[in-house]
Short mmCIF file of C-alpha atoms in Angstrom, two decimals:
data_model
loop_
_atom_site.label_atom_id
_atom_site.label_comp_id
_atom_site.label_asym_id
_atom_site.label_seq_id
_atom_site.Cartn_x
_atom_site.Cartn_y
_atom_site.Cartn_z
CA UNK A 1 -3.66 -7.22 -18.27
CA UNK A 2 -3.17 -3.44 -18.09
CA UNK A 3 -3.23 -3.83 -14.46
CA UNK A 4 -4.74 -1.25 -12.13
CA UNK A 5 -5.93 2.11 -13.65
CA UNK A 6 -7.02 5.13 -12.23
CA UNK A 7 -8.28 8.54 -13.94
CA UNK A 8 -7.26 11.06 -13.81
CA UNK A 9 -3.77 10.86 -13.25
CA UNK A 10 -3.79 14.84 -11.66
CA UNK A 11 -6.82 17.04 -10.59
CA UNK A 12 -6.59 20.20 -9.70
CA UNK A 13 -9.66 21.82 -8.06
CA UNK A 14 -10.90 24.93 -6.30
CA UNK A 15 -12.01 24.12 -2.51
CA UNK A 16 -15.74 23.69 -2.62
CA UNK A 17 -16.28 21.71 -5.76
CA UNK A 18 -16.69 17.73 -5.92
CA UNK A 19 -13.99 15.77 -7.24
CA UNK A 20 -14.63 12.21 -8.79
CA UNK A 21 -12.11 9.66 -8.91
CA UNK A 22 -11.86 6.78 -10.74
CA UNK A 23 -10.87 3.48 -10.77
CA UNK A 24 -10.96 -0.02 -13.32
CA UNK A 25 -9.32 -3.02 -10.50
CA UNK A 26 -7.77 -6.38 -12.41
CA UNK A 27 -10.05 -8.36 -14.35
CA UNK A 28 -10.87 -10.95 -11.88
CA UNK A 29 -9.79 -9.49 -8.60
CA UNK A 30 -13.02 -9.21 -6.70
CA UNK A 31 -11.43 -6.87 -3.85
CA UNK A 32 -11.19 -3.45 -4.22
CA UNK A 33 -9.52 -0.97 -2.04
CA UNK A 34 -9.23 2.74 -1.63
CA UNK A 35 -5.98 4.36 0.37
CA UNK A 36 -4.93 7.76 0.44
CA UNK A 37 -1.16 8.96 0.87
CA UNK A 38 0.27 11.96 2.50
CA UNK A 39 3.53 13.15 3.97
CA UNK A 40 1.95 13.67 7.63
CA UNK A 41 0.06 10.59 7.72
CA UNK A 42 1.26 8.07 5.25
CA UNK A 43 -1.08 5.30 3.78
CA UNK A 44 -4.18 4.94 4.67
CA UNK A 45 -6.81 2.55 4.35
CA UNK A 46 -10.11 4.20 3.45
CA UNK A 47 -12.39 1.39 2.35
CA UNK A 48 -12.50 -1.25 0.89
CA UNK A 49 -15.10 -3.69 -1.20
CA UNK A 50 -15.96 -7.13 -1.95
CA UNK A 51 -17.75 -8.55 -4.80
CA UNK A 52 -19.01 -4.82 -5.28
CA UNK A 53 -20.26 -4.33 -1.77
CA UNK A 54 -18.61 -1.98 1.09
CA UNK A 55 -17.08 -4.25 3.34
CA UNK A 56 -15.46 -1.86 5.90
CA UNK A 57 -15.23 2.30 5.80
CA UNK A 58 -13.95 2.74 9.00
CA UNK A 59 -11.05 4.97 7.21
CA UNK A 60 -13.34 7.27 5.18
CA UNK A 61 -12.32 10.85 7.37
CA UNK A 62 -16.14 12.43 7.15
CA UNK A 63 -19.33 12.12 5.16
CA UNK A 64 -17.87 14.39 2.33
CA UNK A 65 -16.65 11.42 1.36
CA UNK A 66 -17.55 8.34 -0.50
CA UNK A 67 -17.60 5.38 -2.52
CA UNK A 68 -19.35 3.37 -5.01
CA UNK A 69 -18.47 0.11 -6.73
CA UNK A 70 -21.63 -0.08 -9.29
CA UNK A 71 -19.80 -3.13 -10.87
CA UNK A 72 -16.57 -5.59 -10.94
CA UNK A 73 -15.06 -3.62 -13.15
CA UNK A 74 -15.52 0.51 -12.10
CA UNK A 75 -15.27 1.97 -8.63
CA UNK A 76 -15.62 6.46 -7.71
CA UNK A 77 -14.40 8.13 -4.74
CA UNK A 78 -16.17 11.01 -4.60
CA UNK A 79 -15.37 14.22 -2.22
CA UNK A 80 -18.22 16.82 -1.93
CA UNK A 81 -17.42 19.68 -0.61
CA UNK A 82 -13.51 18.75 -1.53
CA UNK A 83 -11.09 21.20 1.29
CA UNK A 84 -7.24 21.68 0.71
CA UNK A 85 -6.56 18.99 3.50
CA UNK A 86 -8.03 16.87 1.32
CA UNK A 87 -4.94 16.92 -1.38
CA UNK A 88 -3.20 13.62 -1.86
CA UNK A 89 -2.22 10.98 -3.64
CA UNK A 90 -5.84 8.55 -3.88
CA UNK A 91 -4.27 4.98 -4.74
CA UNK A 92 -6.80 2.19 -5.77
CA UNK A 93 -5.49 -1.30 -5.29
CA UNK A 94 -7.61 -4.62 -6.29
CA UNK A 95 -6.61 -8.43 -5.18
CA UNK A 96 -8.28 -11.80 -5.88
CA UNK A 97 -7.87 -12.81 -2.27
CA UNK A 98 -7.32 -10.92 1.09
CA UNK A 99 -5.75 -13.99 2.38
CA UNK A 100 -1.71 -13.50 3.70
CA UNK A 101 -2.09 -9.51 1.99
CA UNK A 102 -0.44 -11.23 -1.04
CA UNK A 103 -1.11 -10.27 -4.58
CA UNK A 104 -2.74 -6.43 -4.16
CA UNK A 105 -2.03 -4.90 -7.19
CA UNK A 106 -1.86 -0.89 -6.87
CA UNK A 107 -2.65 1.32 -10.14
CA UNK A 108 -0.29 4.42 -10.16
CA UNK A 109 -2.55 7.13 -8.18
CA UNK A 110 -4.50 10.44 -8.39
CA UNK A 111 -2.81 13.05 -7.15
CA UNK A 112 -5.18 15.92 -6.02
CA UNK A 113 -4.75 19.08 -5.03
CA UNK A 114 -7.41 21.18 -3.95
CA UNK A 115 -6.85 25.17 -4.12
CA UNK B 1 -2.82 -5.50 14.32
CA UNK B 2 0.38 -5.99 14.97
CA UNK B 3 2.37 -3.27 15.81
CA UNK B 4 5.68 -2.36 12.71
CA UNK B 5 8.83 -0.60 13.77
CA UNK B 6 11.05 0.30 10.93
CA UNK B 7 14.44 2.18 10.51
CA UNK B 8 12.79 5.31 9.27
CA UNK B 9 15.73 5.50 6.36
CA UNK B 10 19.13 3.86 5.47
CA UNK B 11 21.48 5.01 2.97
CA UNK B 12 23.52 2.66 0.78
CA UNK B 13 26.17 2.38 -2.17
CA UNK B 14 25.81 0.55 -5.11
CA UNK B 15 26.44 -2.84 -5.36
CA UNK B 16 26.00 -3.35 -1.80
CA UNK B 17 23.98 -5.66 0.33
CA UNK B 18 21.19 -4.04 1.78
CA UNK B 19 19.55 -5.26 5.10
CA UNK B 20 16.13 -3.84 6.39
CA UNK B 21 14.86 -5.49 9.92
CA UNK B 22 11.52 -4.78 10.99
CA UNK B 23 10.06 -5.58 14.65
CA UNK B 24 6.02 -6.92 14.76
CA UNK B 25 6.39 -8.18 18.52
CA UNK B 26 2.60 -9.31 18.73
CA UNK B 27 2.76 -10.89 15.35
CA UNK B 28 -0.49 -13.39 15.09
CA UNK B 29 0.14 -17.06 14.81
CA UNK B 30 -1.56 -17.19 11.82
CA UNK B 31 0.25 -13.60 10.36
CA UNK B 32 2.66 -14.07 7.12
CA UNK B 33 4.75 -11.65 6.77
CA UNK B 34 4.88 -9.56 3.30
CA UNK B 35 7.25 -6.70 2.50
CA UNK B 36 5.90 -3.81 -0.34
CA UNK B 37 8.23 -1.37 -2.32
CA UNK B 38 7.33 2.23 -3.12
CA UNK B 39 8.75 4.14 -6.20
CA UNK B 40 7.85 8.23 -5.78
CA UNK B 41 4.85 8.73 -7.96
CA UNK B 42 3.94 4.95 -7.89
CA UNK B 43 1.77 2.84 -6.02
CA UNK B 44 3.25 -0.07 -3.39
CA UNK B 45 4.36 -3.09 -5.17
CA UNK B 46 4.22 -6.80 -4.00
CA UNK B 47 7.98 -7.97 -3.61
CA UNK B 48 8.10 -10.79 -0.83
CA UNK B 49 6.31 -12.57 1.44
CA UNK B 50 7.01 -15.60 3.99
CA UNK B 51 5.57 -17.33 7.28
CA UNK B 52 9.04 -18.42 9.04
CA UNK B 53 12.19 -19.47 8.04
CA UNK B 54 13.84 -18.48 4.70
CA UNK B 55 12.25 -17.43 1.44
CA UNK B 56 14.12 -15.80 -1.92
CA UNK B 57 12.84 -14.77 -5.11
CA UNK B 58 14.28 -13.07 -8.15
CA UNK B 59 14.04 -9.62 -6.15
CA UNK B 60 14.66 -9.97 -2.55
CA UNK B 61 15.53 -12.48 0.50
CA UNK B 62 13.17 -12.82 3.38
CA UNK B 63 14.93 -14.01 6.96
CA UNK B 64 12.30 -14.88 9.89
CA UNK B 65 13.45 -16.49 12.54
CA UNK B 66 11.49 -18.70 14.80
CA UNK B 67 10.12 -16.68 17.24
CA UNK B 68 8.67 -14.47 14.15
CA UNK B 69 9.09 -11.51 16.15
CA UNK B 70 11.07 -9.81 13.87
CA UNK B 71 11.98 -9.94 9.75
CA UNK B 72 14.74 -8.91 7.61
CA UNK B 73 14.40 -8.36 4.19
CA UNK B 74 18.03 -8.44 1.93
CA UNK B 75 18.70 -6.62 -0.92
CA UNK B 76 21.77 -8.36 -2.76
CA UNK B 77 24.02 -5.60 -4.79
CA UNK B 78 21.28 -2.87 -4.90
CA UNK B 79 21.40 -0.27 -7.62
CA UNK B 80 20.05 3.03 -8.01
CA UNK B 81 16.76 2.19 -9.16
CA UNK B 82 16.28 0.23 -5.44
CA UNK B 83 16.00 3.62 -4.48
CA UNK B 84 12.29 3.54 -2.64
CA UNK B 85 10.24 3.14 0.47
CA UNK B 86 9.77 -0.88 1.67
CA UNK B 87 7.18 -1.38 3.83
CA UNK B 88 6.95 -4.26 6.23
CA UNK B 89 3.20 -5.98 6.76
CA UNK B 90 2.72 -8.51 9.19
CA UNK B 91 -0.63 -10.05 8.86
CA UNK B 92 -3.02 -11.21 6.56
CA UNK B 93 -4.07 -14.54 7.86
CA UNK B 94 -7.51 -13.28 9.30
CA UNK B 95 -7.59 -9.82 8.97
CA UNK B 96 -10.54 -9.42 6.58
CA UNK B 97 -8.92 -7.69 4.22
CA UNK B 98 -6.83 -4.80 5.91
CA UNK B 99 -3.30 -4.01 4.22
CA UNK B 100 -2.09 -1.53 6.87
CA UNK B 101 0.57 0.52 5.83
CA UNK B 102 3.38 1.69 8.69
CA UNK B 103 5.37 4.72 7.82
CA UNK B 104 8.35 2.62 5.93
CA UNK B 105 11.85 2.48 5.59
CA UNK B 106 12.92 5.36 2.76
CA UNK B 107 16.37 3.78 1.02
CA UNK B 108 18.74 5.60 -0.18
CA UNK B 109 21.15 4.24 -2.89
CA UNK B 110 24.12 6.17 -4.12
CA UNK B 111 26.65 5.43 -7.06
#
């Protein structure tokens, strides 16, 4: 398996515009999760889905933000209006179980920086 | 959730045993206990996980002792490329899902 991957890899955007990210979890892994790194406030949990549905958002900062799992196998995180606190690294992670947090497998990040 | 505390950084030598302790005083009956590794410019990685006692793969040792109040993950003869942050995670056994992240112990290893 290619294991988790995320697209793109860098985006660089001017404050205002929306930024899609993008995400293909483990074949077979029916979690998803979204987490966001920075220097001031490490990793964070943003949300996170099961079989396709939103189980719990509590970490999404504001309404620019969101998240859609239209399938098992693609999941966005989309920021509309994006700001520049908003640059990061954007890690997706997937797992087959939640049990014991054993066996999330990160992909390698977005790292976004918004101008 | 219980609550991490971490040496924010260590420094070490090659070829040395490493030691990391973490502290999760209101650690769940039901909790394991996993530890994640951090590369820069790479996502966490999976490297050991255990519920009490002692538990060693290919990568990494795992000491809990029986009060579970604290862990210690050992590095045996670490190298440069051990160079990352490890994160300690207590929980997991009814969490729904949550993989909270503390803020990590950043190793250091020098030749």
């Amino acid at each position: 398996d290619a294991g988790v991957i995320q697209s793109p890899r860098h985006e660089v955007t001017e404050m205002g515009q929306e930024v899609t990210l993008r995400c293909k979890p483990i074949s077979g892994h029916d979690y998803l999760f979204w987490y966001r790194q920075t220097m001031m406030r490490g990793l964070e949990l943003l949300i996170y889905f099961n079989n396709n549905v939103p189980i719990d958002d509590s970490g999404m900062p504001e309404d620019r933000f969101s998240a859609k799992m239209p399938n098992a196998s693609f999941s966005t995180l989309k920021i509309q209006p994006s700001e520049p606190r908003d640059s990061a690294v954007y890690f997706c992670a997937s797992s087959f179980t939640v049990l014991a947090n054993y066996g999330y497998t990160f992909g390698s990040g977005t790292r976004l920086t918004v101008v | 959730l219980a609550k991490t505390t971490q040496p924010i950084s260590m420094d070490s030598y090659e070829g040395q045993e490493v030691n990391i302790t973490c502290s999760h005083n209101n650690i769940a009956t039901n909790d394991y206990i996993t530890w994640y590794q951090q590369f820069p410019s790479q996502g966490p990685r999976f490297i050991i996980q255990g519920y009490k006692t002692k538990v060693t793969n290919e990568v990494a040792s795992l000491f809990i002792p029986a009060d579970r109040k604290s862990s210690t993950l050992s590095l045996p003869r670490v190298s440069l490329s051990d160079t990352a942050v490890y994160y300690c995670l207590p929980g997991g056994g009814n969490q729904g899902g949550k993989l909270i992240f503390g803020q990590g112990t950043e190793l250091s290893v020098k030749p």
